[in-house]
Amino acid sequence: MLRNAIFMRNIFSSNLQKLSCSCLKQNGYRFLLTQQSESQALQNISEASTKKLNQIENVQPTLTEEEVYRKSLSHLDFFGVADMFTVEDLFNANVHLGHKEGTLCNHMKPYIFGSRLGHLIIDLDQTATMLRDSLNFTAHVAFRGGIILFMSRGIQHQLLIEKTAEKCQEYSHTKPWHTGIFTNSTRTFGCVTRLPDLVIFLNTMYDVTSQHGAVKDAAKMFIATTGIVDTNCDPRLITYPVPGNDDTDSAVKLYCRLYKEAILRGKRKRKELID
């Protein structure tokens, strides 16, 4: 179409002087040369052709919602989460500090860098890679309009987590966990309830020795999960585990900031491309 419009304009310009009284029709434009000067006719034809060219160039293909989702998955980092933090940021937030050696879970051994003075040190290179995967997945869930639930039983971080969920217009649960909230929600709440599409565990432990009950319940209901797993945690039931310190204030604040930003980026993209 673009080549045809350019060719049309060139033909009009070269043959204009040969036409004394004629009627031109091309792409819906009609010019009667007997009622105007040749210079005015040339100007009108040029403007009409330019307008047609601009219309052709500005045509953008309309993508369906499903095509937008498929296109987003073709990018390794569609939301730019890789630039949200560095390994130095993790180190400064004390993400590398684990528990004592005697509390190590065997399934966390691949993520241990070493130990110092009886305390385990987490490999931050692995943490950075797995955290970026977790943030990317979280942004995709938000981009698709999914429900995201922040979860933790750390009383000292209860207010921070609730405020984080509120700022990104999502949900949080920091109270004692009752079996059946996920697995028997209809009976628990007295109505049909939509379960979350993603649960973010800022702490996967219910107390020092036992795992949070929501981890197992989410796995039973095929709910995707991502969570911070310290050296005393079992990462096997977490969809996107992130090795790291789960109880230091600086570390939890960093996690909350990163997950909030990932969710907001996903929602901004949705508003830009879909809504």
PDB file of C-alpha atoms in Angstrom:
ATOM      1  CA  MET A   1       0.000   0.000   0.000  1.00  0.00           C
ATOM      2  CA  LEU A   2       2.847   2.407   0.818  1.00  0.00           C
ATOM      3  CA  ARG A   3       4.557   1.846  -2.544  1.00  0.00           C
ATOM      4  CA  ASN A   4       1.247   2.364  -4.384  1.00  0.00           C
ATOM      5  CA  ALA A   5       0.645   5.712  -2.652  1.00  0.00           C
ATOM      6  CA  ILE A   6       4.159   6.975  -3.485  1.00  0.00           C
ATOM      7  CA  PHE A   7       3.789   5.836  -7.099  1.00  0.00           C
ATOM      8  CA  MET A   8       0.418   7.635  -7.316  1.00  0.00           C
ATOM      9  CA  ARG A   9       1.955  10.923  -6.141  1.00  0.00           C
ATOM     10  CA  ASN A  10       4.851  10.707  -8.639  1.00  0.00           C
ATOM     11  CA  ILE A  11       2.471  10.046 -11.568  1.00  0.00           C
ATOM     12  CA  PHE A  12       0.278  13.038 -10.628  1.00  0.00           C
ATOM     13  CA  SER A  13       3.291  15.363 -10.447  1.00  0.00           C
ATOM     14  CA  SER A  14       4.812  14.354 -13.816  1.00  0.00           C
ATOM     15  CA  ASN A  15       1.605  14.425 -15.849  1.00  0.00           C
ATOM     16  CA  LEU A  16      -0.012  17.513 -14.312  1.00  0.00           C
ATOM     17  CA  GLN A  17       1.238  19.980 -16.942  1.00  0.00           C
ATOM     18  CA  LYS A  18      -0.162  17.809 -19.752  1.00  0.00           C
ATOM     19  CA  LEU A  19      -3.669  17.951 -18.319  1.00  0.00           C
ATOM     20  CA  SER A  20      -5.697  21.065 -19.148  1.00  0.00           C
ATOM     21  CA  CYS A  21      -9.164  19.889 -18.347  1.00  0.00           C
ATOM     22  CA  SER A  22      -9.584  16.518 -16.809  1.00  0.00           C
ATOM     23  CA  CYS A  23     -10.927  14.791 -13.743  1.00  0.00           C
ATOM     24  CA  LEU A  24      -8.521  12.700 -11.653  1.00  0.00           C
ATOM     25  CA  LYS A  25      -9.656   9.853  -9.419  1.00  0.00           C
ATOM     26  CA  GLN A  26      -7.225   7.966  -7.175  1.00  0.00           C
ATOM     27  CA  ASN A  27      -7.834   6.522  -3.683  1.00  0.00           C
ATOM     28  CA  GLY A  28     -11.003   8.473  -3.168  1.00  0.00           C
ATOM     29  CA  TYR A  29      -9.612  11.945  -4.044  1.00  0.00           C
ATOM     30  CA  ARG A  30     -11.133  13.968  -6.925  1.00  0.00           C
ATOM     31  CA  PHE A  31      -9.717  17.182  -8.325  1.00  0.00           C
ATOM     32  CA  LEU A  32     -11.321  19.229 -11.140  1.00  0.00           C
ATOM     33  CA  LEU A  33      -8.480  21.048 -12.902  1.00  0.00           C
ATOM     34  CA  THR A  34     -10.645  23.381 -14.985  1.00  0.00           C
ATOM     35  CA  GLN A  35     -11.679  25.364 -11.877  1.00  0.00           C
ATOM     36  CA  GLN A  36      -8.266  25.953 -10.363  1.00  0.00           C
ATOM     37  CA  SER A  37      -4.743  26.761 -11.362  1.00  0.00           C
ATOM     38  CA  GLU A  38      -2.157  24.109 -11.972  1.00  0.00           C
ATOM     39  CA  SER A  39      -0.079  25.209  -8.986  1.00  0.00           C
ATOM     40  CA  GLN A  40      -3.080  24.979  -6.645  1.00  0.00           C
ATOM     41  CA  ALA A  41      -3.987  21.564  -8.036  1.00  0.00           C
ATOM     42  CA  LEU A  42      -0.428  20.341  -7.508  1.00  0.00           C
ATOM     43  CA  GLN A  43      -0.499  21.539  -3.909  1.00  0.00           C
ATOM     44  CA  ASN A  44      -3.825  19.809  -3.234  1.00  0.00           C
ATOM     45  CA  ILE A  45      -2.649  16.558  -4.779  1.00  0.00           C
ATOM     46  CA  SER A  46       0.576  16.658  -2.778  1.00  0.00           C
ATOM     47  CA  GLU A  47      -1.312  17.276   0.479  1.00  0.00           C
ATOM     48  CA  ALA A  48      -3.792  14.508  -0.255  1.00  0.00           C
ATOM     49  CA  SER A  49      -1.050  12.019  -1.088  1.00  0.00           C
ATOM     50  CA  THR A  50       0.927  12.942   2.023  1.00  0.00           C
ATOM     51  CA  LYS A  51      -2.178  12.498   4.178  1.00  0.00           C
ATOM     52  CA  LYS A  52      -2.796   9.078   2.643  1.00  0.00           C
ATOM     53  CA  LEU A  53       0.812   8.055   3.231  1.00  0.00           C
ATOM     54  CA  ASN A  54       0.628   9.120   6.857  1.00  0.00           C
ATOM     55  CA  GLN A  55      -2.538   7.109   7.328  1.00  0.00           C
ATOM     56  CA  ILE A  56      -0.858   4.020   5.906  1.00  0.00           C
ATOM     57  CA  GLU A  57       2.281   4.446   8.025  1.00  0.00           C
ATOM     58  CA  ASN A  58       0.313   4.978  11.250  1.00  0.00           C
ATOM     59  CA  VAL A  59      -1.732   1.786  10.960  1.00  0.00           C
ATOM     60  CA  GLN A  60      -0.830  -0.456  13.913  1.00  0.00           C
ATOM     61  CA  PRO A  61      -1.875  -4.112  14.030  1.00  0.00           C
ATOM     62  CA  THR A  62      -4.388  -4.833  16.781  1.00  0.00           C
ATOM     63  CA  LEU A  63      -3.355  -7.754  18.997  1.00  0.00           C
ATOM     64  CA  THR A  64      -5.803  -9.816  20.972  1.00  0.00           C
ATOM     65  CA  GLU A  65      -5.320 -10.247  24.707  1.00  0.00           C
ATOM     66  CA  GLU A  66      -4.069 -13.805  24.236  1.00  0.00           C
ATOM     67  CA  GLU A  67      -1.553 -12.658  21.595  1.00  0.00           C
ATOM     68  CA  VAL A  68      -0.235 -10.008  24.005  1.00  0.00           C
ATOM     69  CA  TYR A  69       0.230 -12.666  26.696  1.00  0.00           C
ATOM     70  CA  ARG A  70       2.022 -14.944  24.235  1.00  0.00           C
ATOM     71  CA  LYS A  71       4.263 -12.105  23.097  1.00  0.00           C
ATOM     72  CA  SER A  72       5.200 -11.271  26.698  1.00  0.00           C
ATOM     73  CA  LEU A  73       6.352 -14.858  27.250  1.00  0.00           C
ATOM     74  CA  SER A  74       8.729 -14.658  24.284  1.00  0.00           C
ATOM     75  CA  HIS A  75      10.885 -12.150  26.216  1.00  0.00           C
ATOM     76  CA  LEU A  76      13.290 -13.387  28.886  1.00  0.00           C
ATOM     77  CA  ASP A  77      12.795 -10.218  30.940  1.00  0.00           C
ATOM     78  CA  PHE A  78       9.634  -8.532  29.691  1.00  0.00           C
ATOM     79  CA  PHE A  79       9.290  -6.355  32.822  1.00  0.00           C
ATOM     80  CA  GLY A  80      12.962  -5.491  33.356  1.00  0.00           C
ATOM     81  CA  VAL A  81      13.233  -7.129  36.787  1.00  0.00           C
ATOM     82  CA  ALA A  82      16.895  -8.026  36.249  1.00  0.00           C
ATOM     83  CA  ASP A  83      17.912  -4.421  36.937  1.00  0.00           C
ATOM     84  CA  MET A  84      15.935  -4.071  40.149  1.00  0.00           C
ATOM     85  CA  PHE A  85      18.794  -5.176  42.418  1.00  0.00           C
ATOM     86  CA  THR A  86      22.400  -6.365  42.473  1.00  0.00           C
ATOM     87  CA  VAL A  87      24.276  -8.971  44.496  1.00  0.00           C
ATOM     88  CA  GLU A  88      25.744  -6.081  46.477  1.00  0.00           C
ATOM     89  CA  ASP A  89      22.220  -5.013  47.457  1.00  0.00           C
ATOM     90  CA  LEU A  90      21.551  -8.513  48.740  1.00  0.00           C
ATOM     91  CA  PHE A  91      24.784  -8.504  50.719  1.00  0.00           C
ATOM     92  CA  ASN A  92      24.097  -5.099  52.271  1.00  0.00           C
ATOM     93  CA  ALA A  93      20.645  -6.331  53.341  1.00  0.00           C
ATOM     94  CA  ASN A  94      22.212  -9.379  55.082  1.00  0.00           C
ATOM     95  CA  VAL A  95      20.384 -11.818  52.796  1.00  0.00           C
ATOM     96  CA  HIS A  96      23.409 -14.152  52.956  1.00  0.00           C
ATOM     97  CA  LEU A  97      23.174 -14.787  56.719  1.00  0.00           C
ATOM     98  CA  GLY A  98      21.724 -18.183  57.590  1.00  0.00           C
ATOM     99  CA  HIS A  99      21.053 -20.030  60.827  1.00  0.00           C
ATOM    100  CA  LYS A 100      23.467 -22.143  62.836  1.00  0.00           C
ATOM    101  CA  GLU A 101      25.013 -25.214  61.276  1.00  0.00           C
ATOM    102  CA  GLY A 102      23.022 -27.645  63.429  1.00  0.00           C
ATOM    103  CA  THR A 103      19.698 -26.402  62.020  1.00  0.00           C
ATOM    104  CA  LEU A 104      20.559 -26.959  58.338  1.00  0.00           C
ATOM    105  CA  CYS A 105      17.905 -28.707  56.236  1.00  0.00           C
ATOM    106  CA  ASN A 106      19.501 -31.282  53.932  1.00  0.00           C
ATOM    107  CA  HIS A 107      17.579 -29.941  50.944  1.00  0.00           C
ATOM    108  CA  MET A 108      19.212 -26.537  51.398  1.00  0.00           C
ATOM    109  CA  LYS A 109      22.779 -27.831  51.080  1.00  0.00           C
ATOM    110  CA  PRO A 110      23.125 -26.939  47.354  1.00  0.00           C
ATOM    111  CA  TYR A 111      22.549 -23.265  48.211  1.00  0.00           C
ATOM    112  CA  ILE A 112      25.143 -22.990  50.982  1.00  0.00           C
ATOM    113  CA  PHE A 113      28.356 -21.105  50.243  1.00  0.00           C
ATOM    114  CA  GLY A 114      30.059 -22.030  53.508  1.00  0.00           C
ATOM    115  CA  SER A 115      30.011 -21.210  57.197  1.00  0.00           C
ATOM    116  CA  ARG A 116      31.614 -18.693  59.533  1.00  0.00           C
ATOM    117  CA  LEU A 117      31.814 -18.910  63.295  1.00  0.00           C
ATOM    118  CA  GLY A 118      29.223 -21.675  63.302  1.00  0.00           C
ATOM    119  CA  HIS A 119      26.702 -19.780  61.154  1.00  0.00           C
ATOM    120  CA  LEU A 120      25.850 -20.780  57.577  1.00  0.00           C
ATOM    121  CA  ILE A 121      26.453 -18.435  54.639  1.00  0.00           C
ATOM    122  CA  ILE A 122      24.063 -18.548  51.666  1.00  0.00           C
ATOM    123  CA  ASP A 123      25.414 -18.368  48.105  1.00  0.00           C
ATOM    124  CA  LEU A 124      24.165 -14.979  46.882  1.00  0.00           C
ATOM    125  CA  ASP A 125      24.932 -15.726  43.231  1.00  0.00           C
ATOM    126  CA  GLN A 126      22.316 -18.469  43.288  1.00  0.00           C
ATOM    127  CA  THR A 127      19.975 -16.281  45.327  1.00  0.00           C
ATOM    128  CA  ALA A 128      20.175 -13.460  42.761  1.00  0.00           C
ATOM    129  CA  THR A 129      19.310 -15.780  39.864  1.00  0.00           C
ATOM    130  CA  MET A 130      16.412 -17.437  41.679  1.00  0.00           C
ATOM    131  CA  LEU A 131      15.071 -14.139  43.014  1.00  0.00           C
ATOM    132  CA  ARG A 132      14.989 -12.667  39.502  1.00  0.00           C
ATOM    133  CA  ASP A 133      13.052 -15.717  38.278  1.00  0.00           C
ATOM    134  CA  SER A 134      10.638 -15.283  41.175  1.00  0.00           C
ATOM    135  CA  LEU A 135      10.132 -11.562  40.499  1.00  0.00           C
ATOM    136  CA  ASN A 136       9.623 -12.197  36.793  1.00  0.00           C
ATOM    137  CA  PHE A 137       6.985 -14.832  37.503  1.00  0.00           C
ATOM    138  CA  THR A 138       5.266 -12.512  39.994  1.00  0.00           C
ATOM    139  CA  ALA A 139       5.150  -9.701  37.425  1.00  0.00           C
ATOM    140  CA  HIS A 140       3.611 -12.053  34.844  1.00  0.00           C
ATOM    141  CA  VAL A 141       0.885 -13.095  37.293  1.00  0.00           C
ATOM    142  CA  ALA A 142       0.078  -9.429  37.991  1.00  0.00           C
ATOM    143  CA  PHE A 143       0.182  -8.697  34.244  1.00  0.00           C
ATOM    144  CA  ARG A 144      -2.500 -11.341  33.665  1.00  0.00           C
ATOM    145  CA  GLY A 145      -4.717  -9.925  36.400  1.00  0.00           C
ATOM    146  CA  GLY A 146      -4.048 -12.709  38.915  1.00  0.00           C
ATOM    147  CA  ILE A 147      -4.720 -12.542  42.655  1.00  0.00           C
ATOM    148  CA  ILE A 148      -1.536 -12.400  44.751  1.00  0.00           C
ATOM    149  CA  LEU A 149      -1.428 -13.203  48.462  1.00  0.00           C
ATOM    150  CA  PHE A 150       1.445 -12.193  50.770  1.00  0.00           C
ATOM    151  CA  MET A 151       1.976 -14.680  53.591  1.00  0.00           C
ATOM    152  CA  SER A 152       4.093 -14.683  56.756  1.00  0.00           C
ATOM    153  CA  ARG A 153       3.902 -15.545  60.425  1.00  0.00           C
ATOM    154  CA  GLY A 154       6.740 -13.234  61.461  1.00  0.00           C
ATOM    155  CA  ILE A 155       5.002 -11.035  64.010  1.00  0.00           C
ATOM    156  CA  GLN A 156       7.756  -8.394  63.886  1.00  0.00           C
ATOM    157  CA  HIS A 157       7.131  -7.887  60.137  1.00  0.00           C
ATOM    158  CA  GLN A 158       3.353  -8.159  60.194  1.00  0.00           C
ATOM    159  CA  LEU A 159       2.630  -4.471  59.646  1.00  0.00           C
ATOM    160  CA  LEU A 160       5.265  -4.099  56.933  1.00  0.00           C
ATOM    161  CA  ILE A 161       3.849  -7.007  54.915  1.00  0.00           C
ATOM    162  CA  GLU A 162       0.268  -5.812  55.253  1.00  0.00           C
ATOM    163  CA  LYS A 163       1.247  -2.311  54.121  1.00  0.00           C
ATOM    164  CA  THR A 164       3.178  -3.732  51.163  1.00  0.00           C
ATOM    165  CA  ALA A 165       0.159  -5.733  49.988  1.00  0.00           C
ATOM    166  CA  GLU A 166      -2.069  -2.693  50.413  1.00  0.00           C
ATOM    167  CA  LYS A 167       0.204  -0.446  48.343  1.00  0.00           C
ATOM    168  CA  CYS A 168       0.123  -2.799  45.372  1.00  0.00           C
ATOM    169  CA  GLN A 169      -3.622  -3.480  45.859  1.00  0.00           C
ATOM    170  CA  GLU A 170      -3.203  -7.144  46.695  1.00  0.00           C
ATOM    171  CA  TYR A 171      -3.883  -9.300  49.753  1.00  0.00           C
ATOM    172  CA  SER A 172      -2.005 -10.492  52.839  1.00  0.00           C
ATOM    173  CA  HIS A 173      -2.430 -13.092  55.582  1.00  0.00           C
ATOM    174  CA  THR A 174      -0.259 -12.731  58.677  1.00  0.00           C
ATOM    175  CA  LYS A 175      -2.618 -14.303  61.233  1.00  0.00           C
ATOM    176  CA  PRO A 176      -2.594 -17.901  62.521  1.00  0.00           C
ATOM    177  CA  TRP A 177      -3.276 -20.367  59.707  1.00  0.00           C
ATOM    178  CA  HIS A 178      -6.336 -22.621  59.810  1.00  0.00           C
ATOM    179  CA  THR A 179      -6.455 -25.816  57.795  1.00  0.00           C
ATOM    180  CA  GLY A 180      -9.206 -25.608  55.207  1.00  0.00           C
ATOM    181  CA  ILE A 181      -8.727 -22.006  54.102  1.00  0.00           C
ATOM    182  CA  PHE A 182      -7.397 -23.292  50.783  1.00  0.00           C
ATOM    183  CA  THR A 183      -8.461 -26.934  50.753  1.00  0.00           C
ATOM    184  CA  ASN A 184     -12.072 -26.402  51.896  1.00  0.00           C
ATOM    185  CA  SER A 185     -12.669 -22.724  51.221  1.00  0.00           C
ATOM    186  CA  THR A 186     -16.363 -23.058  50.294  1.00  0.00           C
ATOM    187  CA  ARG A 187     -17.241 -24.523  53.675  1.00  0.00           C
ATOM    188  CA  THR A 188     -14.833 -22.259  55.567  1.00  0.00           C
ATOM    189  CA  PHE A 189     -16.194 -19.000  54.106  1.00  0.00           C
ATOM    190  CA  GLY A 190     -19.748 -20.153  53.413  1.00  0.00           C
ATOM    191  CA  CYS A 191     -19.614 -19.381  49.690  1.00  0.00           C
ATOM    192  CA  VAL A 192     -17.667 -20.113  46.531  1.00  0.00           C
ATOM    193  CA  THR A 193     -14.319 -18.362  46.922  1.00  0.00           C
ATOM    194  CA  ARG A 194     -11.673 -17.648  44.334  1.00  0.00           C
ATOM    195  CA  LEU A 195      -8.303 -18.840  45.564  1.00  0.00           C
ATOM    196  CA  PRO A 196      -5.138 -16.806  44.929  1.00  0.00           C
ATOM    197  CA  ASP A 197      -3.144 -17.374  41.765  1.00  0.00           C
ATOM    198  CA  LEU A 198       0.153 -16.852  43.580  1.00  0.00           C
ATOM    199  CA  VAL A 199       1.211 -16.953  47.231  1.00  0.00           C
ATOM    200  CA  ILE A 200       4.353 -15.058  48.233  1.00  0.00           C
ATOM    201  CA  PHE A 201       5.873 -16.450  51.421  1.00  0.00           C
ATOM    202  CA  LEU A 202       8.152 -13.915  53.080  1.00  0.00           C
ATOM    203  CA  ASN A 203       8.746 -16.669  55.631  1.00  0.00           C
ATOM    204  CA  THR A 204       7.918 -20.314  54.916  1.00  0.00           C
ATOM    205  CA  MET A 205       8.198 -21.369  58.573  1.00  0.00           C
ATOM    206  CA  TYR A 206       5.312 -21.218  61.033  1.00  0.00           C
ATOM    207  CA  ASP A 207       7.736 -21.226  63.939  1.00  0.00           C
ATOM    208  CA  VAL A 208      11.359 -22.222  64.495  1.00  0.00           C
ATOM    209  CA  THR A 209      10.804 -25.938  63.863  1.00  0.00           C
ATOM    210  CA  SER A 210       7.647 -26.372  61.758  1.00  0.00           C
ATOM    211  CA  GLN A 211       6.715 -25.327  58.223  1.00  0.00           C
ATOM    212  CA  HIS A 212       3.847 -22.959  57.522  1.00  0.00           C
ATOM    213  CA  GLY A 213       0.655 -24.950  56.904  1.00  0.00           C
ATOM    214  CA  ALA A 214      -0.222 -22.877  53.847  1.00  0.00           C
ATOM    215  CA  VAL A 215       2.807 -24.269  51.978  1.00  0.00           C
ATOM    216  CA  LYS A 216       1.368 -27.789  51.949  1.00  0.00           C
ATOM    217  CA  ASP A 217      -2.210 -26.600  51.382  1.00  0.00           C
ATOM    218  CA  ALA A 218      -1.185 -24.485  48.399  1.00  0.00           C
ATOM    219  CA  ALA A 219       0.613 -27.460  46.873  1.00  0.00           C
ATOM    220  CA  LYS A 220      -2.508 -29.611  47.329  1.00  0.00           C
ATOM    221  CA  MET A 221      -4.627 -27.036  45.476  1.00  0.00           C
ATOM    222  CA  PHE A 222      -2.022 -26.469  42.705  1.00  0.00           C
ATOM    223  CA  ILE A 223      -1.551 -22.838  43.720  1.00  0.00           C
ATOM    224  CA  ALA A 224       1.755 -21.395  42.529  1.00  0.00           C
ATOM    225  CA  THR A 225       4.055 -20.266  45.327  1.00  0.00           C
ATOM    226  CA  THR A 226       7.268 -18.350  45.720  1.00  0.00           C
ATOM    227  CA  GLY A 227       9.027 -17.910  48.997  1.00  0.00           C
ATOM    228  CA  ILE A 228      12.155 -17.032  50.924  1.00  0.00           C
ATOM    229  CA  VAL A 229      13.719 -20.243  52.233  1.00  0.00           C
ATOM    230  CA  ASP A 230      16.293 -19.919  54.986  1.00  0.00           C
ATOM    231  CA  THR A 231      18.847 -22.617  55.812  1.00  0.00           C
ATOM    232  CA  ASN A 232      16.384 -24.379  58.157  1.00  0.00           C
ATOM    233  CA  CYS A 233      13.540 -24.507  55.574  1.00  0.00           C
ATOM    234  CA  ASP A 234      12.387 -27.212  53.184  1.00  0.00           C
ATOM    235  CA  PRO A 235      12.194 -25.744  49.643  1.00  0.00           C
ATOM    236  CA  ARG A 236      10.670 -28.768  47.894  1.00  0.00           C
ATOM    237  CA  LEU A 237       7.011 -27.645  47.915  1.00  0.00           C
ATOM    238  CA  ILE A 238       7.760 -24.052  46.841  1.00  0.00           C
ATOM    239  CA  THR A 239       7.319 -23.416  43.108  1.00  0.00           C
ATOM    240  CA  TYR A 240       9.955 -20.649  43.018  1.00  0.00           C
ATOM    241  CA  PRO A 241      12.141 -20.932  46.134  1.00  0.00           C
ATOM    242  CA  VAL A 242      14.581 -18.115  46.930  1.00  0.00           C
ATOM    243  CA  PRO A 243      17.426 -18.985  49.330  1.00  0.00           C
ATOM    244  CA  GLY A 244      17.913 -16.158  51.782  1.00  0.00           C
ATOM    245  CA  ASN A 245      17.662 -14.751  55.266  1.00  0.00           C
ATOM    246  CA  ASP A 246      13.973 -14.653  56.227  1.00  0.00           C
ATOM    247  CA  ASP A 247      13.980 -12.906  59.602  1.00  0.00           C
ATOM    248  CA  THR A 248      16.323  -9.898  59.489  1.00  0.00           C
ATOM    249  CA  ASP A 249      14.566  -6.531  59.132  1.00  0.00           C
ATOM    250  CA  SER A 250      16.793  -5.256  56.327  1.00  0.00           C
ATOM    251  CA  ALA A 251      16.309  -8.437  54.288  1.00  0.00           C
ATOM    252  CA  VAL A 252      12.522  -8.532  54.679  1.00  0.00           C
ATOM    253  CA  LYS A 253      12.266  -4.835  53.759  1.00  0.00           C
ATOM    254  CA  LEU A 254      14.249  -5.540  50.587  1.00  0.00           C
ATOM    255  CA  TYR A 255      11.987  -8.467  49.654  1.00  0.00           C
ATOM    256  CA  CYS A 256       8.853  -6.389  50.211  1.00  0.00           C
ATOM    257  CA  ARG A 257      10.189  -3.550  48.084  1.00  0.00           C
ATOM    258  CA  LEU A 258      11.185  -5.851  45.223  1.00  0.00           C
ATOM    259  CA  TYR A 259       7.954  -7.843  45.122  1.00  0.00           C
ATOM    260  CA  LYS A 260       5.877  -4.681  45.342  1.00  0.00           C
ATOM    261  CA  GLU A 261       7.769  -3.140  42.428  1.00  0.00           C
ATOM    262  CA  ALA A 262       7.444  -6.353  40.362  1.00  0.00           C
ATOM    263  CA  ILE A 263       3.674  -6.395  40.893  1.00  0.00           C
ATOM    264  CA  LEU A 264       3.312  -2.717  40.021  1.00  0.00           C
ATOM    265  CA  ARG A 265       5.373  -3.166  36.849  1.00  0.00           C
ATOM    266  CA  GLY A 266       3.137  -6.018  35.764  1.00  0.00           C
ATOM    267  CA  LYS A 267       0.003  -3.958  36.392  1.00  0.00           C
ATOM    268  CA  ARG A 268       1.394  -0.947  34.550  1.00  0.00           C
ATOM    269  CA  LYS A 269       2.158  -3.110  31.523  1.00  0.00           C
ATOM    270  CA  ARG A 270      -1.347  -4.528  31.604  1.00  0.00           C
ATOM    271  CA  LYS A 271      -2.855  -1.048  31.702  1.00  0.00           C
ATOM    272  CA  GLU A 272      -0.614   0.028  28.836  1.00  0.00           C
ATOM    273  CA  LEU A 273      -1.180  -2.936  26.506  1.00  0.00           C
ATOM    274  CA  ILE A 274      -4.555  -4.432  27.415  1.00  0.00           C
ATOM    275  CA  ASP A 275      -6.851  -2.247  29.532  1.00  0.00           C
TER     276      ASP A 275
END
